[in-house]
Short mmCIF file of C-alpha atoms in Angstrom, two decimals:
data_model
loop_
_atom_site.label_atom_id
_atom_site.label_comp_id
_atom_site.label_asym_id
_atom_site.label_seq_id
_atom_site.Cartn_x
_atom_site.Cartn_y
_atom_site.Cartn_z
CA MET F 1 12.17 68.22 -154.91
CA GLU F 2 11.41 64.89 -156.53
CA GLY F 3 9.45 62.06 -154.99
CA LYS F 4 5.86 61.27 -154.14
CA ALA F 5 3.24 63.40 -152.43
CA VAL F 6 0.96 61.20 -150.32
CA LYS F 7 -2.41 61.91 -148.76
CA PHE F 8 -4.18 59.77 -146.17
CA GLY F 9 -7.92 60.16 -145.64
CA GLY F 10 -9.75 60.12 -142.33
CA THR F 11 -10.54 56.40 -142.27
CA SER F 12 -6.83 55.70 -142.80
CA LEU F 13 -6.04 57.60 -139.59
CA CYS F 14 -9.12 56.90 -137.47
CA ASP F 15 -7.25 55.12 -134.66
CA ALA F 16 -3.83 53.84 -133.63
CA ILE F 17 -4.14 50.64 -135.65
CA GLN F 18 -4.87 52.53 -138.86
CA MET F 19 -2.13 55.07 -138.14
CA LYS F 20 0.37 52.22 -137.83
CA LYS F 21 -0.75 50.86 -141.22
CA ALA F 22 -0.33 54.31 -142.78
CA ALA F 23 3.11 54.70 -141.21
CA GLU F 24 4.20 51.32 -142.58
CA ILE F 25 3.09 52.40 -146.05
CA VAL F 26 5.20 55.57 -145.81
CA ARG F 27 8.25 53.72 -144.48
CA ALA F 28 7.99 51.10 -147.24
CA ASP F 29 8.93 53.63 -149.94
CA PRO F 30 11.62 56.32 -149.40
CA LYS F 31 10.14 58.26 -152.31
CA ARG F 32 7.03 59.00 -150.19
CA ARG F 33 8.47 62.27 -148.98
CA VAL F 34 5.62 64.64 -148.15
CA ILE F 35 2.52 63.36 -146.37
CA VAL F 36 -0.79 65.23 -146.10
CA VAL F 37 -3.24 63.99 -143.48
CA SER F 38 -6.94 64.37 -142.76
CA ALA F 39 -8.60 64.48 -139.36
CA PRO F 40 -9.46 61.06 -137.91
CA GLY F 41 -12.56 59.58 -139.52
CA LYS F 42 -15.10 57.06 -138.29
CA ARG F 43 -13.84 53.93 -136.53
CA THR F 44 -17.21 52.21 -136.91
CA ALA F 45 -20.41 52.94 -138.83
CA LYS F 46 -21.97 54.48 -135.70
CA ASP F 47 -18.88 56.52 -134.83
CA GLU F 48 -18.51 60.24 -135.52
CA LYS F 49 -15.81 61.92 -137.59
CA MET F 50 -13.46 64.20 -135.69
CA THR F 51 -14.37 67.12 -137.94
CA ASP F 52 -18.06 66.63 -137.17
CA LEU F 53 -17.32 66.64 -133.44
CA LEU F 54 -15.41 69.91 -133.82
CA ILE F 55 -18.22 71.45 -135.88
CA ARG F 56 -20.71 70.49 -133.18
CA ALA F 57 -18.46 72.00 -130.51
CA ASP F 58 -18.27 75.21 -132.51
CA LYS F 59 -22.01 75.49 -133.16
CA THR F 60 -23.47 74.56 -129.80
CA SER F 61 -24.72 77.34 -127.53
CA SER F 62 -24.54 75.04 -124.51
CA GLU F 63 -21.30 75.28 -122.54
CA THR F 64 -22.07 71.92 -120.97
CA GLU F 65 -22.34 70.25 -124.37
CA ARG F 66 -19.25 72.09 -125.63
CA GLU F 67 -17.19 70.84 -122.68
CA ALA F 68 -18.49 67.30 -123.15
CA LEU F 69 -17.51 67.38 -126.83
CA PHE F 70 -14.04 68.70 -126.01
CA SER F 71 -13.60 65.80 -123.59
CA VAL F 72 -14.52 63.31 -126.33
CA ILE F 73 -12.14 65.00 -128.79
CA GLN F 74 -9.22 65.13 -126.35
CA ASN F 75 -9.74 61.58 -125.12
CA ARG F 76 -9.73 60.26 -128.66
CA PHE F 77 -6.41 61.90 -129.50
CA ASP F 78 -4.93 60.89 -126.14
CA GLU F 79 -5.99 57.27 -126.70
CA MET F 80 -4.11 57.27 -130.00
CA ILE F 81 -1.01 58.81 -128.42
CA HIS F 82 -1.08 56.25 -125.59
CA ALA F 83 -1.64 53.27 -127.91
CA LEU F 84 1.20 54.42 -130.17
CA ARG F 85 3.44 55.07 -127.12
CA LEU F 86 4.44 58.53 -128.32
CA PRO F 87 6.14 61.20 -126.17
CA LEU F 88 3.39 63.77 -126.76
CA ASP F 89 1.38 65.91 -124.36
CA PHE F 90 -1.16 68.29 -125.89
CA GLY F 91 -2.33 69.63 -122.51
CA MET F 92 -1.57 73.31 -123.16
CA GLU F 93 -2.77 73.13 -126.76
CA TYR F 94 -6.05 71.56 -125.64
CA LYS F 95 -6.56 74.57 -123.35
CA THR F 96 -5.90 76.91 -126.27
CA MET F 97 -8.29 74.91 -128.47
CA ARG F 98 -11.15 75.45 -126.01
CA ASN F 99 -11.01 79.19 -126.70
CA LEU F 100 -11.08 78.83 -130.49
CA ARG F 101 -14.10 79.34 -132.73
CA GLY F 102 -15.01 78.83 -136.37
CA ASP F 103 -12.41 77.65 -138.87
CA ALA F 104 -9.60 77.80 -136.31
CA LEU F 105 -11.37 75.28 -134.08
CA ILE F 106 -12.59 73.00 -136.88
CA SER F 107 -9.05 72.76 -138.31
CA ARG F 108 -7.68 71.19 -135.12
CA GLY F 109 -8.63 67.70 -136.27
CA GLU F 110 -6.08 67.84 -139.08
CA TYR F 111 -3.58 69.74 -136.94
CA PHE F 112 -3.43 67.19 -134.11
CA SER F 113 -3.58 64.28 -136.57
CA ALA F 114 -0.52 65.65 -138.37
CA ARG F 115 1.34 66.28 -135.12
CA ILE F 116 0.79 62.68 -134.02
CA PHE F 117 1.68 61.22 -137.41
CA SER F 118 4.89 63.26 -137.73
CA VAL F 119 6.13 62.05 -134.33
CA LEU F 120 5.14 58.46 -135.17
CA LEU F 121 7.26 58.68 -138.34
CA GLY F 122 10.00 60.78 -136.77
CA ILE F 123 9.87 63.40 -139.53
CA THR F 124 9.26 67.15 -139.83
CA PHE F 125 5.87 68.68 -139.04
CA LEU F 126 4.94 71.67 -141.22
CA ASP F 127 1.86 73.62 -140.13
CA ALA F 128 -0.34 74.43 -143.13
CA ALA F 129 -1.03 77.85 -141.59
CA GLY F 130 2.57 78.79 -142.38
CA CYS F 131 2.75 77.54 -145.94
CA ILE F 132 -0.73 77.64 -147.53
CA PHE F 133 -2.14 81.12 -148.00
CA PHE F 134 -5.46 82.70 -148.94
CA ARG F 135 -6.08 86.20 -150.24
CA ALA F 136 -8.37 88.62 -148.42
CA ASP F 137 -11.25 87.57 -150.69
CA GLY F 138 -10.87 83.94 -149.59
CA THR F 139 -9.31 82.61 -152.79
CA LEU F 140 -6.09 80.63 -152.70
CA ASP F 141 -2.93 82.71 -153.21
CA GLU F 142 -1.29 80.17 -155.51
CA ALA F 143 1.92 82.09 -156.19
CA LYS F 144 2.73 82.80 -152.53
CA THR F 145 1.72 79.30 -151.47
CA ARG F 146 3.91 77.65 -154.08
CA ALA F 147 6.92 79.86 -153.30
CA VAL F 148 6.79 79.41 -149.53
CA LEU F 149 5.85 75.73 -149.62
CA SER F 150 8.56 74.88 -152.16
CA GLU F 151 11.19 76.64 -150.07
CA LYS F 152 10.14 74.90 -146.84
CA LEU F 153 9.94 71.49 -148.47
CA SER F 154 13.39 71.92 -150.00
CA ARG F 155 14.80 72.09 -146.46
CA ALA F 156 12.99 68.99 -145.21
CA GLU F 157 13.97 65.44 -146.15
CA ARG F 158 10.43 64.31 -145.35
CA ALA F 159 7.46 66.16 -143.87
CA VAL F 160 3.88 65.82 -142.64
CA ILE F 161 1.40 68.61 -143.38
CA PRO F 162 -2.17 68.88 -142.06
CA GLY F 163 -4.77 69.15 -144.80
CA PHE F 164 -7.96 71.22 -145.11
CA TYR F 165 -6.71 74.65 -144.03
CA GLY F 166 -4.36 77.56 -144.56
CA SER F 167 -4.16 81.15 -143.34
CA MET F 168 -5.58 84.52 -144.31
CA PRO F 169 -3.46 87.71 -144.63
CA SER F 170 -4.61 88.55 -141.09
CA GLY F 171 -3.16 85.27 -139.83
CA ASP F 172 -6.60 83.79 -139.17
CA ILE F 173 -7.18 80.16 -140.13
CA ARG F 174 -9.34 79.51 -143.19
CA LEU F 175 -10.70 76.16 -144.34
CA PHE F 176 -11.12 74.75 -147.81
CA SER F 177 -14.55 73.27 -148.50
CA ARG F 178 -15.32 69.91 -146.89
CA GLY F 179 -12.97 67.23 -148.17
CA GLY F 180 -10.35 69.91 -148.69
CA SER F 181 -7.42 67.76 -147.57
CA ASP F 182 -7.45 66.44 -151.14
CA ILE F 183 -6.85 70.01 -152.31
CA THR F 184 -3.96 70.39 -149.87
CA GLY F 185 -2.46 67.18 -151.23
CA ALA F 186 -2.70 68.45 -154.79
CA ILE F 187 -1.15 71.81 -153.82
CA VAL F 188 1.74 69.98 -152.16
CA ALA F 189 2.23 67.73 -155.20
CA ASP F 190 2.41 70.82 -157.41
CA ALA F 191 4.81 72.70 -155.11
CA MET F 192 7.26 69.80 -154.83
CA ASP F 193 7.00 68.89 -158.54
CA ALA F 194 6.01 65.40 -157.45
CA ASP F 195 6.51 62.44 -159.72
CA ILE F 196 3.28 60.90 -158.41
CA TYR F 197 0.47 61.90 -156.05
CA GLU F 198 -0.75 58.88 -154.04
CA ASN F 199 -4.15 59.17 -152.39
CA PHE F 200 -4.88 56.51 -149.76
CA THR F 201 -8.48 55.93 -148.76
CA ASP F 202 -10.76 53.11 -147.58
CA VAL F 203 -11.65 51.76 -151.03
CA SER F 204 -9.53 50.00 -153.64
CA GLY F 205 -9.19 52.79 -156.17
CA PHE F 206 -11.96 54.56 -158.04
CA LEU F 207 -14.95 52.24 -158.27
CA LEU F 208 -17.24 52.01 -161.28
CA ALA F 209 -20.21 52.69 -158.97
CA ASP F 210 -20.89 53.59 -155.34
CA PRO F 211 -20.48 50.45 -153.19
CA ASN F 212 -23.44 51.63 -151.10
CA ALA F 213 -25.60 51.30 -154.22
CA VAL F 214 -23.99 48.38 -156.07
CA ALA F 215 -22.49 45.44 -154.21
CA CYS F 216 -18.74 44.91 -154.76
CA PRO F 217 -18.32 47.22 -157.77
CA ARG F 218 -15.25 46.77 -159.97
CA THR F 219 -12.25 49.07 -159.69
CA VAL F 220 -11.69 51.21 -162.77
CA PRO F 221 -7.96 50.71 -163.50
CA VAL F 222 -7.43 54.00 -165.36
CA VAL F 223 -9.45 57.23 -165.41
CA SER F 224 -8.61 60.59 -166.95
CA TYR F 225 -8.40 63.86 -165.01
CA ARG F 226 -11.43 64.98 -166.99
CA GLU F 227 -13.49 61.92 -166.04
CA LEU F 228 -12.55 62.14 -162.37
CA ARG F 229 -13.22 65.87 -162.07
CA TYR F 230 -16.61 65.50 -163.77
CA LEU F 231 -17.67 62.52 -161.65
CA SER F 232 -16.39 64.14 -158.44
CA ALA F 233 -18.40 67.27 -159.23
CA MET F 234 -21.45 65.06 -159.83
CA GLY F 235 -21.11 63.37 -156.44
CA ALA F 236 -18.39 60.70 -156.56
CA ARG F 237 -16.68 60.75 -153.17
CA VAL F 238 -13.11 59.61 -153.75
CA LEU F 239 -11.41 62.94 -154.52
CA HIS F 240 -12.49 66.56 -154.11
CA ALA F 241 -13.30 67.95 -157.58
CA ASP F 242 -11.07 71.02 -157.09
CA SER F 243 -8.06 68.87 -156.23
CA ILE F 244 -7.87 67.74 -159.86
CA LEU F 245 -7.05 71.20 -161.26
CA PRO F 246 -3.41 71.68 -160.13
CA LEU F 247 -2.65 68.03 -160.90
CA ARG F 248 -4.06 68.28 -164.40
CA LYS F 249 -2.18 71.51 -165.05
CA LYS F 250 1.17 69.91 -164.15
CA GLN F 251 0.13 66.48 -165.51
CA ILE F 252 1.06 64.80 -162.24
CA PRO F 253 -0.31 61.23 -162.29
CA VAL F 254 -2.47 60.19 -159.35
CA VAL F 255 -2.76 56.73 -157.83
CA ILE F 256 -5.77 55.98 -155.63
CA ARG F 257 -5.02 53.11 -153.22
CA ASN F 258 -6.60 51.34 -150.26
CA THR F 259 -4.74 51.77 -146.96
CA ASN F 260 -5.95 48.33 -145.88
CA ASP F 261 -4.75 46.72 -149.12
CA PRO F 262 -2.00 48.99 -150.48
CA HIS F 263 -0.78 46.48 -153.07
CA GLY F 264 -4.26 45.46 -154.21
CA ALA F 265 -6.52 46.88 -156.92
CA HIS F 266 -5.95 50.60 -157.50
CA THR F 267 -6.66 53.35 -160.01
CA TRP F 268 -4.30 55.52 -162.04
CA VAL F 269 -5.52 59.01 -162.90
CA VAL F 270 -3.78 60.29 -166.02
CA SER F 271 -4.03 63.14 -168.51
CA ARG F 272 -5.12 61.03 -171.47
CA LYS F 273 -7.06 57.83 -171.87
CA GLU F 274 -8.12 56.33 -175.17
CA LYS F 275 -11.62 55.11 -174.33
CA GLY F 276 -13.78 53.35 -171.79
CA ILE F 277 -16.18 54.13 -168.98
CA GLY F 278 -14.81 56.19 -166.09
CA GLY F 279 -17.69 55.83 -163.66
CA ILE F 280 -21.37 55.97 -162.80
CA VAL F 281 -22.75 58.28 -160.11
CA GLY F 282 -26.31 58.42 -158.79
CA ALA F 283 -27.88 60.86 -156.34
CA VAL F 284 -31.34 61.70 -155.03
CA GLY F 285 -32.87 65.02 -153.99
CA TYR F 286 -33.53 66.79 -157.29
CA THR F 287 -36.42 68.92 -158.52
CA MET F 288 -37.35 69.65 -162.14
CA ILE F 289 -39.05 72.94 -163.00
CA SER F 290 -40.50 73.22 -166.52
CA LEU F 291 -42.00 76.29 -168.16
CA GLU F 292 -43.95 76.47 -171.37
CA ARG F 293 -44.35 79.50 -173.64
CA ALA F 294 -44.32 79.89 -177.39
CA HIS F 295 -40.72 80.06 -178.73
CA VAL F 296 -39.22 80.22 -175.21
CA GLY F 297 -36.66 77.55 -176.08
CA ASP F 298 -35.15 79.83 -178.72
CA ASP F 299 -35.20 82.96 -176.54
CA GLY F 300 -31.78 83.73 -175.06
CA GLU F 301 -33.20 86.50 -172.87
CA ALA F 302 -35.68 84.03 -171.38
CA VAL F 303 -32.82 81.71 -170.40
CA CYS F 304 -31.00 84.62 -168.74
CA ALA F 305 -34.18 85.62 -166.90
CA LEU F 306 -34.69 82.05 -165.72
CA LEU F 307 -31.12 81.87 -164.38
CA SER F 308 -31.62 85.22 -162.65
CA VAL F 309 -34.77 83.99 -160.88
CA LEU F 310 -32.96 80.85 -159.72
CA SER F 311 -29.97 82.87 -158.49
CA SER F 312 -32.20 85.26 -156.53
CA HIS F 313 -33.58 82.24 -154.66
CA GLY F 314 -30.11 80.81 -154.00
CA PHE F 315 -30.05 78.10 -156.67
CA SER F 316 -27.96 77.35 -159.72
CA PRO F 317 -29.02 74.87 -162.40
CA VAL F 318 -27.61 71.37 -162.40
CA LEU F 319 -29.03 70.78 -165.85
CA LEU F 320 -30.78 73.04 -168.35
CA SER F 321 -32.51 71.69 -171.43
CA HIS F 322 -34.91 73.14 -173.96
CA GLU F 323 -37.37 72.40 -176.71
CA PRO F 324 -38.91 75.01 -179.03
CA ASP F 325 -41.66 75.93 -176.54
CA THR F 326 -40.25 74.56 -173.27
CA LEU F 327 -37.41 75.22 -170.83
CA ASN F 328 -36.53 72.59 -168.23
CA VAL F 329 -34.21 73.22 -165.30
CA LEU F 330 -32.99 70.71 -162.73
CA ILE F 331 -32.02 71.99 -159.28
CA ARG F 332 -30.76 70.33 -156.09
CA TYR F 333 -32.36 69.89 -152.69
CA CYS F 334 -35.38 72.16 -153.04
CA ASP F 335 -38.41 71.60 -150.80
CA TYR F 336 -41.86 71.93 -152.30
CA GLU F 337 -42.63 75.26 -150.62
CA LYS F 338 -39.49 76.90 -151.99
CA ALA F 339 -40.01 75.28 -155.41
CA ASP F 340 -43.52 76.70 -155.59
CA LYS F 341 -42.18 80.20 -154.81
CA ILE F 342 -39.63 79.82 -157.60
CA ALA F 343 -42.36 78.63 -159.98
CA VAL F 344 -44.50 81.70 -159.20
CA ALA F 345 -41.51 84.00 -159.76
CA ILE F 346 -40.73 82.29 -163.08
CA GLN F 347 -44.33 82.62 -164.22
CA GLN F 348 -44.35 86.33 -163.41
CA GLU F 349 -40.88 87.13 -164.76
CA LEU F 350 -41.12 85.15 -168.00
CA ASP F 351 -44.87 85.41 -168.60
CA ALA F 352 -44.99 81.62 -168.84
CA GLU F 353 -48.19 79.93 -169.92
CA ILE F 354 -47.56 76.85 -167.77
CA VAL F 355 -45.00 76.19 -165.01
CA THR F 356 -44.77 72.70 -163.51
CA VAL F 357 -42.72 71.42 -160.59
CA ARG F 358 -41.71 67.80 -160.13
CA GLY F 359 -39.74 66.71 -157.07
CA GLY F 360 -38.51 63.35 -155.88
CA LEU F 361 -36.10 62.95 -158.78
CA ALA F 362 -32.75 61.20 -158.95
CA GLU F 363 -29.89 61.96 -161.31
CA ILE F 364 -27.49 59.44 -162.82
CA ALA F 365 -24.28 60.72 -164.41
CA ILE F 366 -22.10 58.52 -166.63
CA ALA F 367 -18.72 59.64 -167.95
CA GLY F 368 -16.15 58.02 -170.17
CA GLU F 369 -13.57 59.05 -172.74
CA GLY F 370 -14.87 57.95 -176.11
CA PHE F 371 -18.38 57.26 -174.81
CA THR F 372 -19.62 55.50 -177.92
CA GLY F 373 -23.03 55.07 -179.44
CA GLU F 374 -22.75 51.38 -178.65
CA MET F 375 -22.32 52.19 -174.95
CA ARG F 376 -25.33 54.51 -175.02
CA ALA F 377 -27.44 51.88 -176.70
CA SER F 378 -26.43 49.42 -173.98
CA VAL F 379 -27.64 51.86 -171.33
CA TRP F 380 -31.04 52.38 -172.96
CA ARG F 381 -31.54 48.65 -173.51
CA ALA F 382 -30.64 47.92 -169.89
CA LEU F 383 -33.10 50.50 -168.55
CA GLU F 384 -35.86 49.18 -170.78
CA LYS F 385 -35.17 45.62 -169.65
CA ALA F 386 -35.29 46.75 -166.01
CA SER F 387 -38.62 48.55 -166.66
CA VAL F 388 -37.08 51.88 -165.63
CA ARG F 389 -38.59 54.90 -167.36
CA PRO F 390 -36.13 57.79 -167.85
CA LEU F 391 -37.74 61.16 -167.12
CA PHE F 392 -35.04 63.23 -168.82
CA ALA F 393 -31.65 62.80 -170.47
CA ALA F 394 -28.95 65.18 -171.61
CA SER F 395 -25.38 65.22 -172.90
CA VAL F 396 -23.12 68.25 -172.68
CA THR F 397 -20.53 66.42 -174.77
CA GLU F 398 -22.01 63.48 -176.65
CA SER F 399 -18.80 61.45 -176.78
CA PHE F 400 -18.03 61.94 -173.07
CA SER F 401 -21.03 62.05 -170.73
CA LEU F 402 -24.69 61.23 -170.30
CA VAL F 403 -27.05 62.44 -167.58
CA ILE F 404 -30.28 60.55 -166.98
CA GLY F 405 -33.13 61.40 -164.63
CA VAL F 406 -35.36 58.83 -162.97
CA SER F 407 -37.73 58.82 -160.02
CA GLU F 408 -35.99 58.31 -156.67
CA SER F 409 -37.86 55.04 -156.21
CA GLU F 410 -36.25 53.66 -159.38
CA LEU F 411 -32.67 54.83 -158.75
CA SER F 412 -31.42 51.54 -157.33
CA SER F 413 -32.86 49.50 -160.22
CA ALA F 414 -31.45 51.96 -162.74
CA LEU F 415 -27.94 51.95 -161.23
CA HIS F 416 -27.77 48.16 -161.16
CA ALA F 417 -29.00 47.92 -164.76
CA ILE F 418 -26.52 50.53 -166.03
CA TYR F 419 -23.64 49.01 -164.06
CA ASP F 420 -24.28 45.56 -165.54
CA ALA F 421 -24.52 47.06 -169.03
CA LEU F 422 -21.28 49.05 -168.82
CA ILE F 423 -18.95 46.83 -166.79
CA ALA F 424 -17.55 45.34 -169.99
CA TYR F 425 -16.37 48.79 -171.13
CA ILE F 426 -13.95 49.68 -168.31
#
């Protein structure tokens, strides 16, 4: 089945107006054959995502609150149906929804969104529960999914599929991790041997930096699968990191577009790119734990012991660096009390002479194919000029990425300085 796989994010489907825009985009190109949809997102900054409403309804122990949340959820879908003038009545399905719990309940945002969008377009609705399958251990059954999905898609001229979920061998609904509609879109693109996977969101392509941190950042016209997966894993919020894997394997090009400006600036994601910066990501909430002991940096068993201590406390390292007599490990979102417990365990397990804990750190990740020495020098000069003092730096692959640590209070200054230094290299 040739053609394009298309995915619309939650902001693209947040209300009737946005749904109409998305429908116009689909109708404008007959090659847009299979559409994956998210649950409705926020309509305004103070609004709540549909998925968050469903999660709250699932978690609350108050029947009064649960009923109130269901009323909000149902009214929002009914408002869309009424505004779009669609012949839909979810009355019986709303009653069924009220008895659901866990993943089955949380998935209803995508389910109802897809039902509405398929009727709006007048095309086939395919429930993800009947064509995306997980094994008993919770991992995706790729072979079964591809076989069933390919067969069903071959019998549909065009189709809408809800993202974010599939089914277990028992028939129970199971969710992907948050943002998993991107994964569904990639699975669909693979199963239909798509020519292109178009991902529509609320920004004009993949931006060089987070627009919440840097005003009006430039769109990066081309990024590689490698750059996008790395930056997504480090916190970039355009595509789910795991959605890149099936696309990269089949070398299906991705186009990231803005639903509100579909012909405007956009980003191509491709298998190979000669050189240039892919993006800059910054995030707060990190803690650095350092231990000192003679020759510990050259002791492989000490590294294993350190990782074991972290794992026993529910943490994995974001970054691990060493010097001859020092090991440094960066971890996420650790409060001081828990960090102190980890430090005590490290001191006991590794017989460390000194263990220090430093919280309140921010991490900046930069990635780019052919990340040159000239680019690195530009970064260091920019930070020096901005009077930002890096607290740590590391490169897993010197010609591809650079991770820099700064205090949280200096993150904004650092991001602006790095952005200005690297904008010429996109």
